[in-house]
Coordinates of N, CA and C in Angstrom, one line a residue:
X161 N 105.6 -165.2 -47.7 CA 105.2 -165.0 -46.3 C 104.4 -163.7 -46.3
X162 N 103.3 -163.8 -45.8 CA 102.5 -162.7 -45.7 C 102.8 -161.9 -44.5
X163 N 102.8 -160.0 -44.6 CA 103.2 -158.8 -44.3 C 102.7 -159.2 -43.2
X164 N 103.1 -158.6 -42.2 CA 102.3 -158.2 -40.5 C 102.5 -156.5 -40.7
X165 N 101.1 -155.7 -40.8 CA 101.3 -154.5 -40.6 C 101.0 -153.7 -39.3
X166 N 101.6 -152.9 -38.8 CA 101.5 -152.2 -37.4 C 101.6 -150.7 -37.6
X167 N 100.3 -150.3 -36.9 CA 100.2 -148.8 -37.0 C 100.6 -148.1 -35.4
X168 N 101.4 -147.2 -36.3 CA 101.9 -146.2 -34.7 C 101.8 -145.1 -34.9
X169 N 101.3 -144.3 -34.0 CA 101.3 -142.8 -33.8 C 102.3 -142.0 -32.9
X170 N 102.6 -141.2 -33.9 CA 104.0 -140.5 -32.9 C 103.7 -138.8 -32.8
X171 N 103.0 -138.4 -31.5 CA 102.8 -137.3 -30.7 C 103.5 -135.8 -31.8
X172 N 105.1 -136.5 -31.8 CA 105.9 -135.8 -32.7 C 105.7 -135.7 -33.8
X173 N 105.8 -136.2 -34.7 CA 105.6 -136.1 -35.6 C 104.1 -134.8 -36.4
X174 N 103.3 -135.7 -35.4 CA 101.8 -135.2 -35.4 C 101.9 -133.3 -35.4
X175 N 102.7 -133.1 -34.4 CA 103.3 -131.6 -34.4 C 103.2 -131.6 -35.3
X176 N 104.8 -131.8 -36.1 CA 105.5 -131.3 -37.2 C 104.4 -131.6 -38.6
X177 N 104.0 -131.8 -38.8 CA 103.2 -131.9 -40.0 C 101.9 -131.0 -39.8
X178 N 101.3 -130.4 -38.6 CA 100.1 -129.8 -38.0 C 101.1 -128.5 -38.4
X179 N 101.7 -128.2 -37.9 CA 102.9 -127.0 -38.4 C 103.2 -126.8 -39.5
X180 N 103.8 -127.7 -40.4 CA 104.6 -127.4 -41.4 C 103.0 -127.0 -42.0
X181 N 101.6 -127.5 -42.0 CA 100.5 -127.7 -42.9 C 99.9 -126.1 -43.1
X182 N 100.2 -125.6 -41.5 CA 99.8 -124.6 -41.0 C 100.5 -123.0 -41.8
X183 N 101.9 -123.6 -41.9 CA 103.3 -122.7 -42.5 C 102.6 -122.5 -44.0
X184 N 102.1 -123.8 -44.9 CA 102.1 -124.0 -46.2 C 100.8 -123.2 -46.9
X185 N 100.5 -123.6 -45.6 CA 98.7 -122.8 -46.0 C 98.6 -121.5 -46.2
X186 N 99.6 -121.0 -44.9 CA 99.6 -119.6 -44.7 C 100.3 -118.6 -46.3
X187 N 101.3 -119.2 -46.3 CA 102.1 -118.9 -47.4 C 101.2 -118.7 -48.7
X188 N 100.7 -120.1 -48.9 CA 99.3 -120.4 -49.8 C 98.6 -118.8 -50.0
X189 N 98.5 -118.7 -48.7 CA 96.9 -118.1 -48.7 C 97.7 -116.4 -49.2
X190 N 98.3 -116.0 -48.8 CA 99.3 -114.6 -49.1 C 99.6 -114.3 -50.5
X191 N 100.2 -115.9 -51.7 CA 100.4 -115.4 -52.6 C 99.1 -115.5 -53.6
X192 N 98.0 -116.5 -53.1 CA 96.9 -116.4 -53.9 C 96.3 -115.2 -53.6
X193 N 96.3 -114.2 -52.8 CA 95.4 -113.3 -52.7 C 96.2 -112.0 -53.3
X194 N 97.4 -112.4 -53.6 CA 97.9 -111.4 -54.7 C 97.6 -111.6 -55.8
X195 N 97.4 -113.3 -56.4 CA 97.1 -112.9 -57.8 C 96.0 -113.0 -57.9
X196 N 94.9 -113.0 -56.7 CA 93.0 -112.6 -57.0 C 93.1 -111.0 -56.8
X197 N 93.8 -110.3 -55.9 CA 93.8 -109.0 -56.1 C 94.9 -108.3 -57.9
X198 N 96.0 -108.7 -58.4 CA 96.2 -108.2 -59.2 C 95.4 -109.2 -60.6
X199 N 94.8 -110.0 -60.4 CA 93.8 -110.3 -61.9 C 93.3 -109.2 -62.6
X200 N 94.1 -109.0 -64.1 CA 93.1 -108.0 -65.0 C 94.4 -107.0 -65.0
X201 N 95.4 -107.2 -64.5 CA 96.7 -106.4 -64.4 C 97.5 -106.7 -65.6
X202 N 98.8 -106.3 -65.6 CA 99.4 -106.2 -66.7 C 100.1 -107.8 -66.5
X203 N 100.9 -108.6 -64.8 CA 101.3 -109.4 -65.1 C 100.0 -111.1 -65.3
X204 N 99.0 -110.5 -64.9 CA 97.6 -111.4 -65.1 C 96.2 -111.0 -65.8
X205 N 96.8 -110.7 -66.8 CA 95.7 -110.1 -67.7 C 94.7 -111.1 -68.4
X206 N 95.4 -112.4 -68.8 CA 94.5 -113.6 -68.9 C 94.5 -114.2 -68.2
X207 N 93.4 -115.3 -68.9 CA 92.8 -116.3 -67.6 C 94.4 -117.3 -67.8
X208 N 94.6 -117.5 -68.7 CA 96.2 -118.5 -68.6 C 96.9 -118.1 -67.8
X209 N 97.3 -116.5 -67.9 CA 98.3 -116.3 -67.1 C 97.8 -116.4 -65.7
X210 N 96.7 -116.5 -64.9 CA 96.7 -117.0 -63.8 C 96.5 -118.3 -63.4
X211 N 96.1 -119.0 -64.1 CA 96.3 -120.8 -64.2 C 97.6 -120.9 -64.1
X212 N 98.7 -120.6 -64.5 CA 100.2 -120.5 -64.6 C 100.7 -120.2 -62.8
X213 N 99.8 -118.8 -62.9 CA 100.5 -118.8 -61.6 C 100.1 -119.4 -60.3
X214 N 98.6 -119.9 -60.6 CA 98.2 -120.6 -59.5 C 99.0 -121.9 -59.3
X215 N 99.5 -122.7 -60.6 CA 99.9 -123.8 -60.9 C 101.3 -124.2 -59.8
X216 N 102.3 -122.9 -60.2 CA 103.4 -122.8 -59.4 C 102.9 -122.3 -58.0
X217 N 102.0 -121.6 -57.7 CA 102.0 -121.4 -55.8 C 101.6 -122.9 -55.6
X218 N 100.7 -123.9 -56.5 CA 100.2 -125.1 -55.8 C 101.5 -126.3 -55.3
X219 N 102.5 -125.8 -56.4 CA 103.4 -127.0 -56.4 C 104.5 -126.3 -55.6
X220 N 104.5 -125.3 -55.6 CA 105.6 -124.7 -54.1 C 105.1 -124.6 -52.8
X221 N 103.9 -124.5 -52.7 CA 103.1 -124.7 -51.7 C 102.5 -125.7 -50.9
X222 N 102.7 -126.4 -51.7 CA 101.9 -128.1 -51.5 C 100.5 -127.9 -50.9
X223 N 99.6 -127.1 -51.8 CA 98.1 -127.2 -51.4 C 97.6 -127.9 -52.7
X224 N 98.5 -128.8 -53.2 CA 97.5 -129.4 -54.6 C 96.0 -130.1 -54.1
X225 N 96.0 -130.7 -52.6 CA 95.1 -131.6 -52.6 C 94.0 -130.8 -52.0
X226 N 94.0 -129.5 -51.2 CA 92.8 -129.0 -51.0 C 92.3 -127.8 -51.0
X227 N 93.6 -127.1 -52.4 CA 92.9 -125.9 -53.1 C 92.1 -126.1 -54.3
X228 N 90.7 -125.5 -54.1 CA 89.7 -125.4 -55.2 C 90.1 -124.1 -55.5
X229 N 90.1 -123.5 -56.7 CA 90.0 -122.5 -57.9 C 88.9 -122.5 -58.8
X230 N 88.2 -121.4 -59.3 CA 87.2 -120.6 -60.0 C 87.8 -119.5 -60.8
X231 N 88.5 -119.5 -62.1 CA 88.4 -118.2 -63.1 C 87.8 -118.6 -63.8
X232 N 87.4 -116.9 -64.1 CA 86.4 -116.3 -64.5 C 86.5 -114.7 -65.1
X233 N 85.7 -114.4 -65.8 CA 85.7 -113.1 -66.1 C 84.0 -112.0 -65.3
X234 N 84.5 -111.2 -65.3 CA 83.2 -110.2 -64.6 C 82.3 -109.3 -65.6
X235 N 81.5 -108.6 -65.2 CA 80.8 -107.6 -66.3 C 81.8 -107.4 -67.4
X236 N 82.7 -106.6 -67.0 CA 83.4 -105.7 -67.9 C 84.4 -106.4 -69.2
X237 N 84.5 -107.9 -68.3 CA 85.1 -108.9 -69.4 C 86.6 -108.8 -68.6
X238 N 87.0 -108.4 -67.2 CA 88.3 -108.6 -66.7 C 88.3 -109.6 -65.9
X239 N 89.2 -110.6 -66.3 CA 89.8 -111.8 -65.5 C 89.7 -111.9 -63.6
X240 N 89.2 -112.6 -63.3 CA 88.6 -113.2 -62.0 C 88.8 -114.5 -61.3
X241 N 89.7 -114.1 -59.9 CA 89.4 -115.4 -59.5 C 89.0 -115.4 -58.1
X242 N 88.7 -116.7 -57.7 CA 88.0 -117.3 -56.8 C 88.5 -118.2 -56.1
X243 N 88.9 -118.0 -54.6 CA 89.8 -119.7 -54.3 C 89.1 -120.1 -53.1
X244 N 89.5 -120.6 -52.6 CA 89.0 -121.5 -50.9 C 89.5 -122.7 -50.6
X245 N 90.6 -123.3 -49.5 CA 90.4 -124.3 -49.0 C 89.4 -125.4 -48.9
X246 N 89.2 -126.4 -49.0 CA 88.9 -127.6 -49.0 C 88.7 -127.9 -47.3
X247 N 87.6 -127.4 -46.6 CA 88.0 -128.1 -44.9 C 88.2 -129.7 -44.8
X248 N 87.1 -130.3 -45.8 CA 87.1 -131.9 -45.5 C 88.4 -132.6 -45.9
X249 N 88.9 -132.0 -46.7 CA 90.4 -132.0 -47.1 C 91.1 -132.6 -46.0
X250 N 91.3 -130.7 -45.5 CA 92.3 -130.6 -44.2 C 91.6 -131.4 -43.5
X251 N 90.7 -131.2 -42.6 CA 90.2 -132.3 -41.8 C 91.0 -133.9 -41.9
X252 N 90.4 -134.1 -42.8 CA 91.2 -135.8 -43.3 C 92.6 -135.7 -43.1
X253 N 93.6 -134.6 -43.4 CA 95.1 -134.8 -43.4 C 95.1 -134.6 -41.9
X254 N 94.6 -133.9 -41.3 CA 94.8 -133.4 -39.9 C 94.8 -135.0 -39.3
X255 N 93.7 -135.7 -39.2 CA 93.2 -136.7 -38.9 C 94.7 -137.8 -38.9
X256 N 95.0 -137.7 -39.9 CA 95.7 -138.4 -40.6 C 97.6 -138.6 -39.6
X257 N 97.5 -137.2 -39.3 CA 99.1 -136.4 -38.5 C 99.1 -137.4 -37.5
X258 N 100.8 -137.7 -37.7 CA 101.6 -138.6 -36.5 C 101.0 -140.0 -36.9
X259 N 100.5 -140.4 -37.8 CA 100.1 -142.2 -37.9 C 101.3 -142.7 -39.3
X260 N 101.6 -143.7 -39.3 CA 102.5 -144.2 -40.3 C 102.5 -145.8 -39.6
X261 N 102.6 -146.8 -40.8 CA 102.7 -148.0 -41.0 C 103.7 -148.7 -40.9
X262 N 104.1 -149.6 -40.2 CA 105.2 -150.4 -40.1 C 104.8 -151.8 -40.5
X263 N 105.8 -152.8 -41.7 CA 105.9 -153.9 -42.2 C 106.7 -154.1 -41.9
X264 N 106.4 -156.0 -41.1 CA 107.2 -156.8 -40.9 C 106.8 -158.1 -41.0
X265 N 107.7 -159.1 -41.3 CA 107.4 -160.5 -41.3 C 107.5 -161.2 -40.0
X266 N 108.1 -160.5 -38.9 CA 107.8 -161.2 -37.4 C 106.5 -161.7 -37.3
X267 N 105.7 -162.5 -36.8 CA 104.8 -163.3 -36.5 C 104.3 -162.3 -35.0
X268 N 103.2 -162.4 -34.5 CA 102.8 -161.5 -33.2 C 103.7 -162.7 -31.8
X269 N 104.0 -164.0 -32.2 CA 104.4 -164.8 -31.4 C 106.3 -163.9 -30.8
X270 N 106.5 -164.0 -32.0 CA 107.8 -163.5 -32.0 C 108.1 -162.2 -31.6
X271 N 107.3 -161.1 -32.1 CA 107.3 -159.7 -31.8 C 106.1 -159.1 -31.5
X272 N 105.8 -158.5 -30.4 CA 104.9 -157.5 -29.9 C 104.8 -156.3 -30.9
X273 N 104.0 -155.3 -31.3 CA 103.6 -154.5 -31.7 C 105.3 -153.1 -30.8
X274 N 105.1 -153.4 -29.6 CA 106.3 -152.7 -28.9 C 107.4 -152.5 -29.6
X275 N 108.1 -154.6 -29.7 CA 109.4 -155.0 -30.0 C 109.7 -154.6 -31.2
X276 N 108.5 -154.4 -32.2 CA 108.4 -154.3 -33.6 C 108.8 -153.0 -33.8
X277 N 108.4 -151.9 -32.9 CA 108.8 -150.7 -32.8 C 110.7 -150.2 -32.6
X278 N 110.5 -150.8 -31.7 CA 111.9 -151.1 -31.0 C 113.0 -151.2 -31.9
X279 N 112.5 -152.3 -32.7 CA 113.4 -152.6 -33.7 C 113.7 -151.6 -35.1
X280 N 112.3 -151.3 -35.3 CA 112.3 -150.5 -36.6 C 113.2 -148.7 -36.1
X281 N 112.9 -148.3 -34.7 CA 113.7 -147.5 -33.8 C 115.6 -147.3 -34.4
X282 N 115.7 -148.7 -34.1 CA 116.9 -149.1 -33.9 C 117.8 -149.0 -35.2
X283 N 117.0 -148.8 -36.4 CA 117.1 -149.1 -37.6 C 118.7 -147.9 -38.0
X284 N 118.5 -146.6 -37.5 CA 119.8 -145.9 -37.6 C 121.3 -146.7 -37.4
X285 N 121.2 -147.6 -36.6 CA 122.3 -148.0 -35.9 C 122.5 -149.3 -37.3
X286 N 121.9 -149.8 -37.9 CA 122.0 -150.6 -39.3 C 122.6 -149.5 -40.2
X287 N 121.8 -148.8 -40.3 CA 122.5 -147.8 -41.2 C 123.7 -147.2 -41.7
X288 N 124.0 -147.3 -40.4 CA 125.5 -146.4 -40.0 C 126.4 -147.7 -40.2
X289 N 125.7 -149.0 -39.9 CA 126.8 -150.3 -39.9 C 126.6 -150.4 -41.8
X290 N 126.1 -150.3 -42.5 CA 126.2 -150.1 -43.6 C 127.2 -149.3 -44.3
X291 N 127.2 -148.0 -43.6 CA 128.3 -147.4 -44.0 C 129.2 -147.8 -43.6
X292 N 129.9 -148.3 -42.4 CA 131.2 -148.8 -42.0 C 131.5 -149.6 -43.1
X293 N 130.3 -150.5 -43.5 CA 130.7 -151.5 -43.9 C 131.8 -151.1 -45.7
X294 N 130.6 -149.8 -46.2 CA 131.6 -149.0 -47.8 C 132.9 -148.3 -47.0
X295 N 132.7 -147.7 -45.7 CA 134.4 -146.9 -44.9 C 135.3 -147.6 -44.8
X296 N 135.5 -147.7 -43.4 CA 136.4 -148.4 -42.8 C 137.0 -149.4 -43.3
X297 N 135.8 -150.5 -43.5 CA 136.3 -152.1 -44.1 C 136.6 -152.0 -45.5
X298 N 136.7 -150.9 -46.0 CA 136.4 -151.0 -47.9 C 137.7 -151.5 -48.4
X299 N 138.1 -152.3 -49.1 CA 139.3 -152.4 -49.9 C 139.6 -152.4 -50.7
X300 N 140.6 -153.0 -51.5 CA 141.0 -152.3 -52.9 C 140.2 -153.4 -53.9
X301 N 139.4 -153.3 -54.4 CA 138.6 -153.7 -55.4 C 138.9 -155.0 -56.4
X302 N 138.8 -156.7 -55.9 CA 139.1 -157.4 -56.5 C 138.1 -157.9 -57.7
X303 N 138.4 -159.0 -58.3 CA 138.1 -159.2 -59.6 C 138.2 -160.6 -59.4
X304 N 137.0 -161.0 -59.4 CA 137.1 -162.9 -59.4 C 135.9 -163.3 -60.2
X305 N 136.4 -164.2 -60.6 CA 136.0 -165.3 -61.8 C 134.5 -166.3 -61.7
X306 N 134.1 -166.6 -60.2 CA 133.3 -167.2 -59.4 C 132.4 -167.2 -58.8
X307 N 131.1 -167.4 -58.3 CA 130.2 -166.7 -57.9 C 130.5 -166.9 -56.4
X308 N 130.8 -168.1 -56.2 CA 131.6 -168.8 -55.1 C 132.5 -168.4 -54.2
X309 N 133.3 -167.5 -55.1 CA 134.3 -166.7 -54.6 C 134.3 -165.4 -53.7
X310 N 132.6 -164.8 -54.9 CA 132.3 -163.4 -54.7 C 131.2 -164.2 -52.8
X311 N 130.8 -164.6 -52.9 CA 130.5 -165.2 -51.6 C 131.2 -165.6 -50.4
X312 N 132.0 -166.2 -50.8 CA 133.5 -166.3 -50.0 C 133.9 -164.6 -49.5
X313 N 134.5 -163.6 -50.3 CA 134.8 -162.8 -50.0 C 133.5 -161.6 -49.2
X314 N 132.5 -161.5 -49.5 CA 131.5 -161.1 -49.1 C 131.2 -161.4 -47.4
X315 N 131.4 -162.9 -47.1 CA 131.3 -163.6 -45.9 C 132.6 -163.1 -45.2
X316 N 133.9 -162.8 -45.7 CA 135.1 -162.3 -45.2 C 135.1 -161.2 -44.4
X317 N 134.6 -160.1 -45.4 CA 134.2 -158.9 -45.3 C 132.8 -158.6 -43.8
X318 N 132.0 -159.4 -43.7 CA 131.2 -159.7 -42.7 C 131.4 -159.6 -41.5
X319 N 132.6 -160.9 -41.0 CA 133.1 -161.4 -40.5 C 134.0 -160.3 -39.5
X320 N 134.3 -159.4 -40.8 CA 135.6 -158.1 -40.2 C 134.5 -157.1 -39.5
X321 N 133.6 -156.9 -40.0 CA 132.5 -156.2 -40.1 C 131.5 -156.5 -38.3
X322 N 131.6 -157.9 -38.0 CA 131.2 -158.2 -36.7 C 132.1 -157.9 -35.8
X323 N 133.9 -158.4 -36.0 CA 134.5 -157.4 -35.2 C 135.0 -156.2 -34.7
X324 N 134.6 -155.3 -35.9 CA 134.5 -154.1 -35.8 C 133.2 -153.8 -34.8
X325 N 132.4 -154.3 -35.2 CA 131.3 -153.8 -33.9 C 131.5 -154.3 -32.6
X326 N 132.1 -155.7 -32.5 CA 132.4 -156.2 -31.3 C 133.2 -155.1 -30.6
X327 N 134.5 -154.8 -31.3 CA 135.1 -153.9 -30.6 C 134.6 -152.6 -30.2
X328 N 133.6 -151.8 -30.7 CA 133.3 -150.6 -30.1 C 132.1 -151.3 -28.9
X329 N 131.1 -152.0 -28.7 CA 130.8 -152.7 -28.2 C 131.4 -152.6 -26.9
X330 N 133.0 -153.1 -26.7 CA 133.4 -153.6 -26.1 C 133.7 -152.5 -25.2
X331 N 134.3 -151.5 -25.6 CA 134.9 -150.3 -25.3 C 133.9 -149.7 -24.3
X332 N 132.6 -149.6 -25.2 CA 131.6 -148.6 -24.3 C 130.8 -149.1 -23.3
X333 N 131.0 -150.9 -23.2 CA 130.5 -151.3 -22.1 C 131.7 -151.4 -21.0
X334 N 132.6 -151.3 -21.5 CA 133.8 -151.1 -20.3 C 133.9 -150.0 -19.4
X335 N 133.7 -148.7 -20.4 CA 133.2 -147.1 -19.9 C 132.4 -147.3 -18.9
X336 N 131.0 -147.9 -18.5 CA 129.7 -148.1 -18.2 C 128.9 -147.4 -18.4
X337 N 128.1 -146.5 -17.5 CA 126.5 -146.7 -17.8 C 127.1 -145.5 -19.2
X338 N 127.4 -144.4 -18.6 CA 127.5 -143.0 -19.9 C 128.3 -143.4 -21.3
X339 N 129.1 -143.9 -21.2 CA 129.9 -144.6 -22.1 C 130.3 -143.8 -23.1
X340 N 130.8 -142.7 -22.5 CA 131.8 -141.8 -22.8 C 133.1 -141.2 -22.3
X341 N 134.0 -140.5 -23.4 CA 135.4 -140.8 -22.9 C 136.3 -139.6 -23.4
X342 N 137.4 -139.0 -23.1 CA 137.4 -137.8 -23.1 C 139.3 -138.6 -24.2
X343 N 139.9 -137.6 -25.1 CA 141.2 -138.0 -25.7 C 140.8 -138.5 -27.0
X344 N 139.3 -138.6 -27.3 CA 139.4 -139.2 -28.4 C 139.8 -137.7 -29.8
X345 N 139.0 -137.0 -29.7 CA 139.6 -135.6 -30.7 C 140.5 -134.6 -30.1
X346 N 141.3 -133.9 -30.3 CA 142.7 -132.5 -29.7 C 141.7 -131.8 -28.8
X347 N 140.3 -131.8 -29.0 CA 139.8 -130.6 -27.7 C 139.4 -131.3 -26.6
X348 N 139.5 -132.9 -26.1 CA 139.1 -133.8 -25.3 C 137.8 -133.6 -24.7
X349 N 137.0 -133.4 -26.0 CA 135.4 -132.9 -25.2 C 135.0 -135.2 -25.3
X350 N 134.4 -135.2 -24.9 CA 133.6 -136.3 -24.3 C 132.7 -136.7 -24.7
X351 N 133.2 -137.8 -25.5 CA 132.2 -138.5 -26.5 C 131.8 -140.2 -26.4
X352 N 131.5 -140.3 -27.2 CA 131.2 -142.0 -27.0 C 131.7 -142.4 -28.6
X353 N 132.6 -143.6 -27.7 CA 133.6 -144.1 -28.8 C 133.0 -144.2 -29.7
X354 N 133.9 -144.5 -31.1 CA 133.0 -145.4 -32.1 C 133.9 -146.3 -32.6
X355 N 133.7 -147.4 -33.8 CA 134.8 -148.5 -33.7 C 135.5 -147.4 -34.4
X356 N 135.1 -146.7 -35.7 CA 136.2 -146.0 -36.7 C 137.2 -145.2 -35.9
X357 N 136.6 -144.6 -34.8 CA 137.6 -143.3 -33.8 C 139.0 -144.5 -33.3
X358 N 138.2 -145.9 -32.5 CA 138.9 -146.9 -31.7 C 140.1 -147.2 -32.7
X359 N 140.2 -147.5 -34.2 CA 140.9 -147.8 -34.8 C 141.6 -147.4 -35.5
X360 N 141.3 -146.0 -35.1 CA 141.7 -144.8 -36.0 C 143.3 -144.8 -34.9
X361 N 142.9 -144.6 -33.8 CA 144.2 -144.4 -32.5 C 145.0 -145.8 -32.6
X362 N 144.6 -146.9 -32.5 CA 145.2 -148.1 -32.2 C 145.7 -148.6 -33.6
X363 N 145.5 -148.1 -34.6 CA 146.2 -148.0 -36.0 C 147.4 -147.4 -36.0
X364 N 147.7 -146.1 -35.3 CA 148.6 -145.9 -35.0 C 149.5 -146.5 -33.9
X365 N 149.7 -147.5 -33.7 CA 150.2 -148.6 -33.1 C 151.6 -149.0 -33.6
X366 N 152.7 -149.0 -32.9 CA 153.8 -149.8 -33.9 C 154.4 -150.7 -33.2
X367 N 155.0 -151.5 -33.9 CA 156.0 -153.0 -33.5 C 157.4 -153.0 -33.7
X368 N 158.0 -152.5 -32.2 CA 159.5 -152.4 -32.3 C 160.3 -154.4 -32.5
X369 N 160.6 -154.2 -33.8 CA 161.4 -155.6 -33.7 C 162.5 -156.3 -32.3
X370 N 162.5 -156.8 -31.9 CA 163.5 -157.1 -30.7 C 164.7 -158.2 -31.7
X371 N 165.3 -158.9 -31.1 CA 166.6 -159.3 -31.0 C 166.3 -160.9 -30.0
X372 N 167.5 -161.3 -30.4 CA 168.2 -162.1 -29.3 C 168.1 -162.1 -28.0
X373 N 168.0 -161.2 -27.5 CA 168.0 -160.8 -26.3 C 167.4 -159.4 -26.2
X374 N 166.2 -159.1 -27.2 CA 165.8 -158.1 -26.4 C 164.2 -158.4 -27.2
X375 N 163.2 -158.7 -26.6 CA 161.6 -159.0 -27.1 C 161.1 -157.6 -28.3
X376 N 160.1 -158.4 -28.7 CA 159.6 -157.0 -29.5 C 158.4 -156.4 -28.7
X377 N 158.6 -155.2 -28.8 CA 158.0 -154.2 -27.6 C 156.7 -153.5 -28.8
X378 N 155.3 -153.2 -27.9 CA 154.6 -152.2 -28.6 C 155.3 -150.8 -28.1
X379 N 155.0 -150.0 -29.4 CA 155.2 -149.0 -29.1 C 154.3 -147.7 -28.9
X380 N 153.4 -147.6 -27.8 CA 152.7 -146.6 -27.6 C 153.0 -145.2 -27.3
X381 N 152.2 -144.5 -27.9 CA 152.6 -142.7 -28.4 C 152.1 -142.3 -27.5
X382 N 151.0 -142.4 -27.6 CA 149.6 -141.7 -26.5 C 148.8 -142.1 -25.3
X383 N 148.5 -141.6 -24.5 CA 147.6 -142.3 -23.0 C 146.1 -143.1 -23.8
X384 N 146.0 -142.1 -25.2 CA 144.8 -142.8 -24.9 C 144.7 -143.9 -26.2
X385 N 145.3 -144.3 -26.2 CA 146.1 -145.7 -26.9 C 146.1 -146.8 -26.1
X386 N 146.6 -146.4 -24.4 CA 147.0 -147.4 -23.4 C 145.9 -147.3 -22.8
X387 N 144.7 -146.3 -22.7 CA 143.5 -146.4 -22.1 C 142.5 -146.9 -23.2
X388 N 142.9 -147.4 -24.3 CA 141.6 -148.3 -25.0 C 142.1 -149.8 -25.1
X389 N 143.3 -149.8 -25.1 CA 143.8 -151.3 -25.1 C 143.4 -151.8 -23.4
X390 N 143.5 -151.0 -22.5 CA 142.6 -151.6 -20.9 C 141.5 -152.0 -21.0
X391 N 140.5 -151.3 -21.9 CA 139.0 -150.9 -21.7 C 138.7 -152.3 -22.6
X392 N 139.3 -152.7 -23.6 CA 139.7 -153.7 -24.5 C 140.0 -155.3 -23.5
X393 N 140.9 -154.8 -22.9 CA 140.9 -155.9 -22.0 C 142.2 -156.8 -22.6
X394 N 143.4 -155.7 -23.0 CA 144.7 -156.3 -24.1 C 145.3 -155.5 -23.4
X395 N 146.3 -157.2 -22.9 CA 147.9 -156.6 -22.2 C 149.0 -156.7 -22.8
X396 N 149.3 -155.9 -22.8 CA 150.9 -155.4 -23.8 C 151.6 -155.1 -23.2
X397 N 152.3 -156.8 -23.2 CA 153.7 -157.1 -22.2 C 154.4 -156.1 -22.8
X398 N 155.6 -155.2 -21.7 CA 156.7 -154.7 -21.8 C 156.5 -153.3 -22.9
X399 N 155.3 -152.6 -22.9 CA 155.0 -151.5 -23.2 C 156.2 -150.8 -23.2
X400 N 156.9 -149.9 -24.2 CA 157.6 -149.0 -24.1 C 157.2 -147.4 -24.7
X401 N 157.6 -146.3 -23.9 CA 157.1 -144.9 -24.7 C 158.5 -145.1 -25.5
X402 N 158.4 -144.2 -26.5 CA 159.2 -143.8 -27.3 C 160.0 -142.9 -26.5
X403 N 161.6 -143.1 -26.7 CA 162.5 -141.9 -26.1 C 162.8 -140.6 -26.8
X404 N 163.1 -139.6 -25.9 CA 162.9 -138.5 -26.5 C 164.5 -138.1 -26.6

């Protein structure tokens, strides 16, 4: 299937690279004009020894692509150098700040230039479901014989993986618009759930056995145990606190 590429420019970005270029240059320009003023000295007395040091300001500096250099020696036969920026260089990188490429196989039918953004945007929120997926869901490491199997389990793992999101999901659309919530850490600053926090509290959850005549009761510790199983939309007949 052939690439759909989409170019975007980001205001931001554009900054931060006009800056950082600006920072790099400057730096650049301070330590080269020490070793054109100390050339012929005791630590740059040959032409190597300043090839050396130009070498390291280029690769600490990041001016490999539009510092030109000239040593040389003078009348007297002492070591010389010569440097200058490259404008058409900078020009071109300048030009260049805030644009970057986006690949995708969406079709233009499918996805706008926008949605394509949107998506690629969104891309953190994959990431982080990636890690849930080694955290939370990880378990103890089996050993199967099958390819079948390892597919099987893989698909299991998925499966837990969609509920896990369902449930934070569920939580923050219950919150509404701000979808944040205060009891989740000891300082009750006000955050927005996540499933690991949700499961973290409702983990601690216990099941009083009942009897003959007496049901088995959840046993909830904390309010905010009983205010995620609401938001949840889970009624737990015959709630009991623990007596003290």
């Amino acid at each position: 299937m052939e690439a759909r590429r989409i170019l975007v420019h980001s205001t931001g970005n554009a900054a931060g690279q006009q800056a950082a270029r600006v920072k790099h240059l400057a730096r650049a320009t301070e330590d080269l004009d020490k070793v054109r003023n100390g050339a012929g000295g005791k630590c740059c007395n040959t032409e190597k020894k300043i090839a050396e040091r130009i070498g390291v300001i280029t690769r600490t500096r990041r001016v490999a692509s539009c510092l030109r250099t000239d040593i040389g020696r003078d009348d007297t036969g002492r070591p010389i150098l010569a440097w200058h920026f490259d404008q058409q260089v900078l020009d071109d990188e300048a030009a260049a700040d805030g644009w970057y490429a986006l690949l995708t196989a969406l079709t233009p039918e499918q996805a706008d230039p926008g949605q394509v953004l949107v998506q690629y945007k969104g891309q953190g929120s994959v990431e982080r479901r990636c890690a849930e997926f080694r955290g939370p869901l990880a378990v103890t490491p089996l050993f199967v014989q099958h390819n079948h199997r390892v597919a099987a389990l893989i698909q299991v793992i998925c499966l837990a993986l969609v509920v896990f999101c369902l449930i934070e999901r569920q939580v923050r659309q219950a919150l509404g618009p701000e979808q944040t919530m205060v009891g989740l850490y000891p300082d009750n600053r006000r955050v927005r759930p996540t499933g690991r926090m949700i499961l973290y509290h409702l983990g601690e959850l216990t099941l009083r056995i009942g009897n003959v005549t007496d049901a088995p009761t959840v046993q909830i510790t904390r309010g905010v145990q009983l205010h995620l199983l609401d938001l949840l939309g889970i009624e737990v007949a015959r709630t009991r606190w623990p007596q003290t």
